[in-house]
Amino acid sequence: MSRMPSGKAFGNPDPRLGVYAEHLLEPIDPLLSAALERCRAASLPAIEVNPMDGRHLEVLVRATNARNVVEIGTLGGYSGLCIARAMPPDGRLFTCESNPRHASIARENFRAAGFENRIEILVGQASQTLPTLVEKGPFDLVFIDADKLGYPHYAKWAEENLRVGGTLVADNTFAWGLVLQEKIDNPDHALAANAMRQFNERVGKSPRFRSTLFPTGEGLLVAVKVI
């Protein structure tokens, strides 16, 4: 019998497998499509999680039975819908959004999906709104997909406010490949990449977390608080 070819390397360079996974799992459905249509009609930036990362997020919430969740970075509510639909009826999502217009579109998407009673949008800079949530913790899961300069601060907040056994999920942890570049000409990009390196180091090497990285296109860090 011939041996199957080995594929043990971390990550996979064949883009056809991504297409295969999307065709197999069909991560976009009418509820999410309608939300995206509202976002596009409102000219929101197309920077929400991609459909497969939305599915990863939904499955993680279901697998952990998360009931008390914080999202940092709402945008138009796409990822919030992925979270909310995975939570039990008594679950609660607190989502932080700095842009009032984005929050308004997200609120419309949550209402249309029937989740408005499960989701509270906190409008303002996360550095100002997160402290108001401390009394509602500890939390089962924290999802970060917001301004990259804030990631190290958000890691500290999650470390302090997740329960032991709680899950931290963060998108864009490869910083579009910039975490590998020593010289970055754009100063804003350089600051963002440096902040992401700090975040990855803090969480990835913290004795309080057991972490892994999903080798998605932008890097999805998943960590469990162990102590």
PDB file of C-alpha atoms in Angstrom:
ATOM      1  CA  MET A   1       0.000   0.000   0.000  1.00  0.00           C
ATOM      2  CA  SER A   2       1.382   3.405  -0.936  1.00  0.00           C
ATOM      3  CA  ARG A   3       1.837   5.977   1.810  1.00  0.00           C
ATOM      4  CA  MET A   4      -0.289   9.114   1.873  1.00  0.00           C
ATOM      5  CA  PRO A   5       1.728  12.327   1.389  1.00  0.00           C
ATOM      6  CA  SER A   6       2.596  14.023   4.653  1.00  0.00           C
ATOM      7  CA  GLY A   7       1.072  17.411   5.494  1.00  0.00           C
ATOM      8  CA  LYS A   8       2.348  17.971   9.018  1.00  0.00           C
ATOM      9  CA  ALA A   9       3.673  21.498   8.563  1.00  0.00           C
ATOM     10  CA  PHE A  10       1.919  24.327  10.387  1.00  0.00           C
ATOM     11  CA  GLY A  11      -0.407  26.157   8.028  1.00  0.00           C
ATOM     12  CA  ASN A  12      -1.149  25.236   4.452  1.00  0.00           C
ATOM     13  CA  PRO A  13      -0.001  27.121   1.359  1.00  0.00           C
ATOM     14  CA  ASP A  14      -2.563  25.639  -1.038  1.00  0.00           C
ATOM     15  CA  PRO A  15      -5.383  28.219  -1.507  1.00  0.00           C
ATOM     16  CA  ARG A  16      -7.594  25.544  -3.058  1.00  0.00           C
ATOM     17  CA  LEU A  17      -8.111  24.038   0.384  1.00  0.00           C
ATOM     18  CA  GLY A  18      -9.604  27.297   1.620  1.00  0.00           C
ATOM     19  CA  VAL A  19     -12.057  27.240  -1.272  1.00  0.00           C
ATOM     20  CA  TYR A  20     -12.830  23.597  -0.479  1.00  0.00           C
ATOM     21  CA  ALA A  21     -13.558  24.431   3.168  1.00  0.00           C
ATOM     22  CA  GLU A  22     -15.848  27.324   2.218  1.00  0.00           C
ATOM     23  CA  HIS A  23     -17.784  25.162  -0.227  1.00  0.00           C
ATOM     24  CA  LEU A  24     -18.042  22.389   2.333  1.00  0.00           C
ATOM     25  CA  LEU A  25     -19.157  24.509   5.293  1.00  0.00           C
ATOM     26  CA  GLU A  26     -21.025  27.354   3.554  1.00  0.00           C
ATOM     27  CA  PRO A  27     -20.277  29.874   6.315  1.00  0.00           C
ATOM     28  CA  ILE A  28     -22.509  32.586   4.830  1.00  0.00           C
ATOM     29  CA  ASP A  29     -26.274  32.163   5.337  1.00  0.00           C
ATOM     30  CA  PRO A  30     -29.278  34.485   4.870  1.00  0.00           C
ATOM     31  CA  LEU A  31     -28.930  36.057   8.338  1.00  0.00           C
ATOM     32  CA  LEU A  32     -25.271  36.965   7.801  1.00  0.00           C
ATOM     33  CA  SER A  33     -25.818  37.936   4.163  1.00  0.00           C
ATOM     34  CA  ALA A  34     -28.518  40.415   5.186  1.00  0.00           C
ATOM     35  CA  ALA A  35     -26.188  41.932   7.778  1.00  0.00           C
ATOM     36  CA  LEU A  36     -23.432  42.337   5.206  1.00  0.00           C
ATOM     37  CA  GLU A  37     -25.843  43.952   2.769  1.00  0.00           C
ATOM     38  CA  ARG A  38     -26.784  46.563   5.382  1.00  0.00           C
ATOM     39  CA  CYS A  39     -23.114  47.212   6.082  1.00  0.00           C
ATOM     40  CA  ARG A  40     -22.319  47.651   2.387  1.00  0.00           C
ATOM     41  CA  ALA A  41     -25.374  49.866   1.828  1.00  0.00           C
ATOM     42  CA  ALA A  42     -24.152  52.071   4.673  1.00  0.00           C
ATOM     43  CA  SER A  43     -20.633  52.178   3.157  1.00  0.00           C
ATOM     44  CA  LEU A  44     -19.013  50.708   6.257  1.00  0.00           C
ATOM     45  CA  PRO A  45     -15.410  49.590   5.670  1.00  0.00           C
ATOM     46  CA  ALA A  46     -15.246  45.944   4.619  1.00  0.00           C
ATOM     47  CA  ILE A  47     -12.993  44.921   7.500  1.00  0.00           C
ATOM     48  CA  GLU A  48     -15.260  42.534   9.400  1.00  0.00           C
ATOM     49  CA  VAL A  49     -14.041  38.986  10.018  1.00  0.00           C
ATOM     50  CA  ASN A  50     -14.186  36.856   6.915  1.00  0.00           C
ATOM     51  CA  PRO A  51     -16.897  34.171   6.727  1.00  0.00           C
ATOM     52  CA  MET A  52     -14.642  31.298   7.792  1.00  0.00           C
ATOM     53  CA  ASP A  53     -13.305  33.233  10.780  1.00  0.00           C
ATOM     54  CA  GLY A  54     -16.903  34.037  11.680  1.00  0.00           C
ATOM     55  CA  ARG A  55     -17.596  30.308  11.630  1.00  0.00           C
ATOM     56  CA  HIS A  56     -14.489  29.653  13.773  1.00  0.00           C
ATOM     57  CA  LEU A  57     -15.805  32.186  16.256  1.00  0.00           C
ATOM     58  CA  GLU A  58     -19.283  30.681  16.345  1.00  0.00           C
ATOM     59  CA  VAL A  59     -17.917  27.174  16.885  1.00  0.00           C
ATOM     60  CA  LEU A  60     -15.600  28.355  19.678  1.00  0.00           C
ATOM     61  CA  VAL A  61     -18.496  30.032  21.482  1.00  0.00           C
ATOM     62  CA  ARG A  62     -20.606  26.892  21.141  1.00  0.00           C
ATOM     63  CA  ALA A  63     -17.772  24.585  22.201  1.00  0.00           C
ATOM     64  CA  THR A  64     -17.053  26.607  25.342  1.00  0.00           C
ATOM     65  CA  ASN A  65     -20.753  27.166  26.146  1.00  0.00           C
ATOM     66  CA  ALA A  66     -19.903  30.827  26.652  1.00  0.00           C
ATOM     67  CA  ARG A  67     -22.745  32.790  28.245  1.00  0.00           C
ATOM     68  CA  ASN A  68     -21.052  36.018  29.310  1.00  0.00           C
ATOM     69  CA  VAL A  69     -19.020  37.455  26.438  1.00  0.00           C
ATOM     70  CA  VAL A  70     -17.188  40.685  25.606  1.00  0.00           C
ATOM     71  CA  GLU A  71     -16.384  41.755  22.063  1.00  0.00           C
ATOM     72  CA  ILE A  72     -13.948  44.616  21.460  1.00  0.00           C
ATOM     73  CA  GLY A  73     -14.687  46.037  18.015  1.00  0.00           C
ATOM     74  CA  THR A  74     -18.305  45.818  16.832  1.00  0.00           C
ATOM     75  CA  LEU A  75     -18.180  47.466  13.386  1.00  0.00           C
ATOM     76  CA  GLY A  76     -21.502  46.526  11.710  1.00  0.00           C
ATOM     77  CA  GLY A  77     -22.246  43.581  13.975  1.00  0.00           C
ATOM     78  CA  TYR A  78     -21.215  40.675  11.724  1.00  0.00           C
ATOM     79  CA  SER A  79     -18.950  38.997  14.281  1.00  0.00           C
ATOM     80  CA  GLY A  80     -21.423  39.889  17.026  1.00  0.00           C
ATOM     81  CA  LEU A  81     -24.082  37.904  15.184  1.00  0.00           C
ATOM     82  CA  CYS A  82     -21.710  34.940  14.905  1.00  0.00           C
ATOM     83  CA  ILE A  83     -21.256  35.099  18.680  1.00  0.00           C
ATOM     84  CA  ALA A  84     -24.877  35.749  19.641  1.00  0.00           C
ATOM     85  CA  ARG A  85     -26.332  32.927  17.569  1.00  0.00           C
ATOM     86  CA  ALA A  86     -23.981  30.484  19.332  1.00  0.00           C
ATOM     87  CA  MET A  87     -24.920  31.528  22.863  1.00  0.00           C
ATOM     88  CA  PRO A  88     -27.732  30.000  24.939  1.00  0.00           C
ATOM     89  CA  PRO A  89     -30.945  32.057  25.321  1.00  0.00           C
ATOM     90  CA  ASP A  90     -29.781  33.441  28.667  1.00  0.00           C
ATOM     91  CA  GLY A  91     -26.410  34.490  27.239  1.00  0.00           C
ATOM     92  CA  ARG A  92     -25.258  38.103  27.161  1.00  0.00           C
ATOM     93  CA  LEU A  93     -22.886  39.839  24.753  1.00  0.00           C
ATOM     94  CA  PHE A  94     -21.309  43.194  25.565  1.00  0.00           C
ATOM     95  CA  THR A  95     -19.734  44.707  22.467  1.00  0.00           C
ATOM     96  CA  CYS A  96     -17.577  47.855  22.359  1.00  0.00           C
ATOM     97  CA  GLU A  97     -17.592  50.220  19.378  1.00  0.00           C
ATOM     98  CA  SER A  98     -15.922  53.631  19.179  1.00  0.00           C
ATOM     99  CA  ASN A  99     -17.814  54.877  16.102  1.00  0.00           C
ATOM    100  CA  PRO A 100     -21.465  55.842  16.799  1.00  0.00           C
ATOM    101  CA  ARG A 101     -22.493  55.350  13.163  1.00  0.00           C
ATOM    102  CA  HIS A 102     -21.044  51.839  13.078  1.00  0.00           C
ATOM    103  CA  ALA A 103     -22.838  51.101  16.335  1.00  0.00           C
ATOM    104  CA  SER A 104     -26.110  52.268  14.803  1.00  0.00           C
ATOM    105  CA  ILE A 105     -25.770  49.856  11.868  1.00  0.00           C
ATOM    106  CA  ALA A 106     -24.833  47.034  14.240  1.00  0.00           C
ATOM    107  CA  ARG A 107     -27.874  47.773  16.378  1.00  0.00           C
ATOM    108  CA  GLU A 108     -30.065  47.494  13.282  1.00  0.00           C
ATOM    109  CA  ASN A 109     -28.469  44.166  12.354  1.00  0.00           C
ATOM    110  CA  PHE A 110     -28.936  42.794  15.877  1.00  0.00           C
ATOM    111  CA  ARG A 111     -32.579  43.898  15.900  1.00  0.00           C
ATOM    112  CA  ALA A 112     -33.291  42.357  12.495  1.00  0.00           C
ATOM    113  CA  ALA A 113     -31.799  39.059  13.670  1.00  0.00           C
ATOM    114  CA  GLY A 114     -33.853  39.076  16.868  1.00  0.00           C
ATOM    115  CA  PHE A 115     -30.846  39.357  19.188  1.00  0.00           C
ATOM    116  CA  GLU A 116     -31.253  42.929  20.420  1.00  0.00           C
ATOM    117  CA  ASN A 117     -32.250  41.765  23.925  1.00  0.00           C
ATOM    118  CA  ARG A 118     -29.096  39.670  24.275  1.00  0.00           C
ATOM    119  CA  ILE A 119     -26.599  42.293  23.113  1.00  0.00           C
ATOM    120  CA  GLU A 120     -25.532  45.569  24.696  1.00  0.00           C
ATOM    121  CA  ILE A 121     -23.493  47.971  22.575  1.00  0.00           C
ATOM    122  CA  LEU A 122     -21.136  50.243  24.497  1.00  0.00           C
ATOM    123  CA  VAL A 123     -20.349  53.275  22.352  1.00  0.00           C
ATOM    124  CA  GLY A 124     -17.047  55.032  22.974  1.00  0.00           C
ATOM    125  CA  GLN A 125     -13.367  54.262  23.194  1.00  0.00           C
ATOM    126  CA  ALA A 126     -12.845  50.780  24.615  1.00  0.00           C
ATOM    127  CA  SER A 127     -10.326  52.166  27.100  1.00  0.00           C
ATOM    128  CA  GLN A 128     -13.250  54.094  28.607  1.00  0.00           C
ATOM    129  CA  THR A 129     -16.044  51.519  28.256  1.00  0.00           C
ATOM    130  CA  LEU A 130     -14.224  48.353  29.332  1.00  0.00           C
ATOM    131  CA  PRO A 131     -13.822  49.490  32.956  1.00  0.00           C
ATOM    132  CA  THR A 132     -17.617  49.778  33.222  1.00  0.00           C
ATOM    133  CA  LEU A 133     -17.913  46.052  32.452  1.00  0.00           C
ATOM    134  CA  VAL A 134     -15.664  44.776  35.225  1.00  0.00           C
ATOM    135  CA  GLU A 135     -18.555  44.371  37.666  1.00  0.00           C
ATOM    136  CA  LYS A 136     -20.397  42.209  35.126  1.00  0.00           C
ATOM    137  CA  GLY A 137     -17.561  39.669  34.978  1.00  0.00           C
ATOM    138  CA  PRO A 138     -15.778  37.401  35.147  1.00  0.00           C
ATOM    139  CA  PHE A 139     -16.354  36.562  31.496  1.00  0.00           C
ATOM    140  CA  ASP A 140     -16.411  33.287  29.608  1.00  0.00           C
ATOM    141  CA  LEU A 141     -14.951  34.620  26.373  1.00  0.00           C
ATOM    142  CA  VAL A 142     -13.391  37.829  25.078  1.00  0.00           C
ATOM    143  CA  PHE A 143     -13.056  38.485  21.340  1.00  0.00           C
ATOM    144  CA  ILE A 144     -10.712  41.229  20.125  1.00  0.00           C
ATOM    145  CA  ASP A 145     -10.921  42.720  16.636  1.00  0.00           C
ATOM    146  CA  ALA A 146     -10.339  46.432  17.056  1.00  0.00           C
ATOM    147  CA  ASP A 147      -7.636  49.100  16.807  1.00  0.00           C
ATOM    148  CA  LYS A 148      -4.292  47.333  16.721  1.00  0.00           C
ATOM    149  CA  LEU A 149      -2.510  49.809  18.993  1.00  0.00           C
ATOM    150  CA  GLY A 150      -4.941  48.876  21.756  1.00  0.00           C
ATOM    151  CA  TYR A 151      -4.309  45.118  21.618  1.00  0.00           C
ATOM    152  CA  PRO A 152      -1.696  45.006  24.429  1.00  0.00           C
ATOM    153  CA  HIS A 153      -4.100  46.904  26.726  1.00  0.00           C
ATOM    154  CA  TYR A 154      -6.983  44.641  25.738  1.00  0.00           C
ATOM    155  CA  ALA A 155      -4.837  41.580  26.498  1.00  0.00           C
ATOM    156  CA  LYS A 156      -4.225  42.889  30.008  1.00  0.00           C
ATOM    157  CA  TRP A 157      -7.919  43.576  30.506  1.00  0.00           C
ATOM    158  CA  ALA A 158      -8.883  40.110  29.281  1.00  0.00           C
ATOM    159  CA  GLU A 159      -6.290  38.475  31.506  1.00  0.00           C
ATOM    160  CA  GLU A 160      -7.780  40.224  34.519  1.00  0.00           C
ATOM    161  CA  ASN A 161     -11.461  39.752  33.652  1.00  0.00           C
ATOM    162  CA  LEU A 162     -11.733  36.301  32.112  1.00  0.00           C
ATOM    163  CA  ARG A 163     -12.623  33.470  34.461  1.00  0.00           C
ATOM    164  CA  VAL A 164     -10.152  30.626  34.806  1.00  0.00           C
ATOM    165  CA  GLY A 165     -11.073  28.342  31.907  1.00  0.00           C
ATOM    166  CA  GLY A 166     -12.288  31.327  29.887  1.00  0.00           C
ATOM    167  CA  THR A 167     -11.240  31.854  26.286  1.00  0.00           C
ATOM    168  CA  LEU A 168      -9.508  34.766  24.577  1.00  0.00           C
ATOM    169  CA  VAL A 169      -9.854  35.034  20.791  1.00  0.00           C
ATOM    170  CA  ALA A 170      -8.080  37.715  18.760  1.00  0.00           C
ATOM    171  CA  ASP A 171      -8.097  38.387  15.019  1.00  0.00           C
ATOM    172  CA  ASN A 172      -5.349  39.921  12.840  1.00  0.00           C
ATOM    173  CA  THR A 173      -2.519  38.595  14.991  1.00  0.00           C
ATOM    174  CA  PHE A 174      -0.254  38.176  11.944  1.00  0.00           C
ATOM    175  CA  ALA A 175      -0.817  41.901  11.251  1.00  0.00           C
ATOM    176  CA  TRP A 176      -1.154  41.140   7.523  1.00  0.00           C
ATOM    177  CA  GLY A 177       2.331  39.605   7.588  1.00  0.00           C
ATOM    178  CA  LEU A 178       3.919  42.716   9.096  1.00  0.00           C
ATOM    179  CA  VAL A 179       4.884  40.917  12.331  1.00  0.00           C
ATOM    180  CA  LEU A 180       7.696  39.345  10.271  1.00  0.00           C
ATOM    181  CA  GLN A 181       9.064  42.588   8.855  1.00  0.00           C
ATOM    182  CA  GLU A 182      11.897  44.357  10.660  1.00  0.00           C
ATOM    183  CA  LYS A 183      11.721  47.499   8.514  1.00  0.00           C
ATOM    184  CA  ILE A 184       8.299  49.005   7.770  1.00  0.00           C
ATOM    185  CA  ASP A 185       8.263  52.318   5.923  1.00  0.00           C
ATOM    186  CA  ASN A 186       4.726  53.377   6.845  1.00  0.00           C
ATOM    187  CA  PRO A 187       4.940  54.668  10.451  1.00  0.00           C
ATOM    188  CA  ASP A 188       1.320  53.807  11.252  1.00  0.00           C
ATOM    189  CA  HIS A 189       1.823  50.258  10.014  1.00  0.00           C
ATOM    190  CA  ALA A 190       5.050  50.015  12.005  1.00  0.00           C
ATOM    191  CA  LEU A 191       3.264  51.026  15.207  1.00  0.00           C
ATOM    192  CA  ALA A 192       0.456  48.552  14.546  1.00  0.00           C
ATOM    193  CA  ALA A 193       2.889  45.703  13.867  1.00  0.00           C
ATOM    194  CA  ASN A 194       4.856  46.473  17.011  1.00  0.00           C
ATOM    195  CA  ALA A 195       1.678  46.526  19.107  1.00  0.00           C
ATOM    196  CA  MET A 196       0.650  43.169  17.651  1.00  0.00           C
ATOM    197  CA  ARG A 197       4.048  41.679  18.431  1.00  0.00           C
ATOM    198  CA  GLN A 198       3.656  42.893  22.020  1.00  0.00           C
ATOM    199  CA  PHE A 199       0.184  41.361  22.201  1.00  0.00           C
ATOM    200  CA  ASN A 200       1.325  38.024  20.778  1.00  0.00           C
ATOM    201  CA  GLU A 201       4.298  37.874  23.142  1.00  0.00           C
ATOM    202  CA  ARG A 202       2.196  38.817  26.158  1.00  0.00           C
ATOM    203  CA  VAL A 203      -0.498  36.214  25.550  1.00  0.00           C
ATOM    204  CA  GLY A 204       1.564  33.531  23.828  1.00  0.00           C
ATOM    205  CA  LYS A 205       4.182  33.372  26.577  1.00  0.00           C
ATOM    206  CA  SER A 206       2.028  34.204  29.590  1.00  0.00           C
ATOM    207  CA  PRO A 207       1.879  31.472  32.256  1.00  0.00           C
ATOM    208  CA  ARG A 208      -1.758  32.479  32.748  1.00  0.00           C
ATOM    209  CA  PHE A 209      -2.755  31.382  29.233  1.00  0.00           C
ATOM    210  CA  ARG A 210      -2.409  28.246  27.141  1.00  0.00           C
ATOM    211  CA  SER A 211      -2.414  29.563  23.602  1.00  0.00           C
ATOM    212  CA  THR A 212      -2.469  28.509  19.978  1.00  0.00           C
ATOM    213  CA  LEU A 213      -2.638  30.255  16.618  1.00  0.00           C
ATOM    214  CA  PHE A 214      -5.039  29.278  13.866  1.00  0.00           C
ATOM    215  CA  PRO A 215      -3.046  29.849  10.649  1.00  0.00           C
ATOM    216  CA  THR A 216      -5.818  31.776   8.939  1.00  0.00           C
ATOM    217  CA  GLY A 217      -4.999  34.445   6.396  1.00  0.00           C
ATOM    218  CA  GLU A 218      -4.688  37.079   9.128  1.00  0.00           C
ATOM    219  CA  GLY A 219      -3.907  34.882  12.124  1.00  0.00           C
ATOM    220  CA  LEU A 220      -6.496  33.971  14.773  1.00  0.00           C
ATOM    221  CA  LEU A 221      -5.074  33.587  18.277  1.00  0.00           C
ATOM    222  CA  VAL A 222      -7.031  31.399  20.706  1.00  0.00           C
ATOM    223  CA  ALA A 223      -5.981  31.154  24.347  1.00  0.00           C
ATOM    224  CA  VAL A 224      -7.468  29.596  27.473  1.00  0.00           C
ATOM    225  CA  LYS A 225      -6.857  31.214  30.851  1.00  0.00           C
ATOM    226  CA  VAL A 226      -5.360  28.498  33.030  1.00  0.00           C
ATOM    227  CA  ILE A 227      -4.487  30.375  36.233  1.00  0.00           C
TER     228      ILE A 227
END
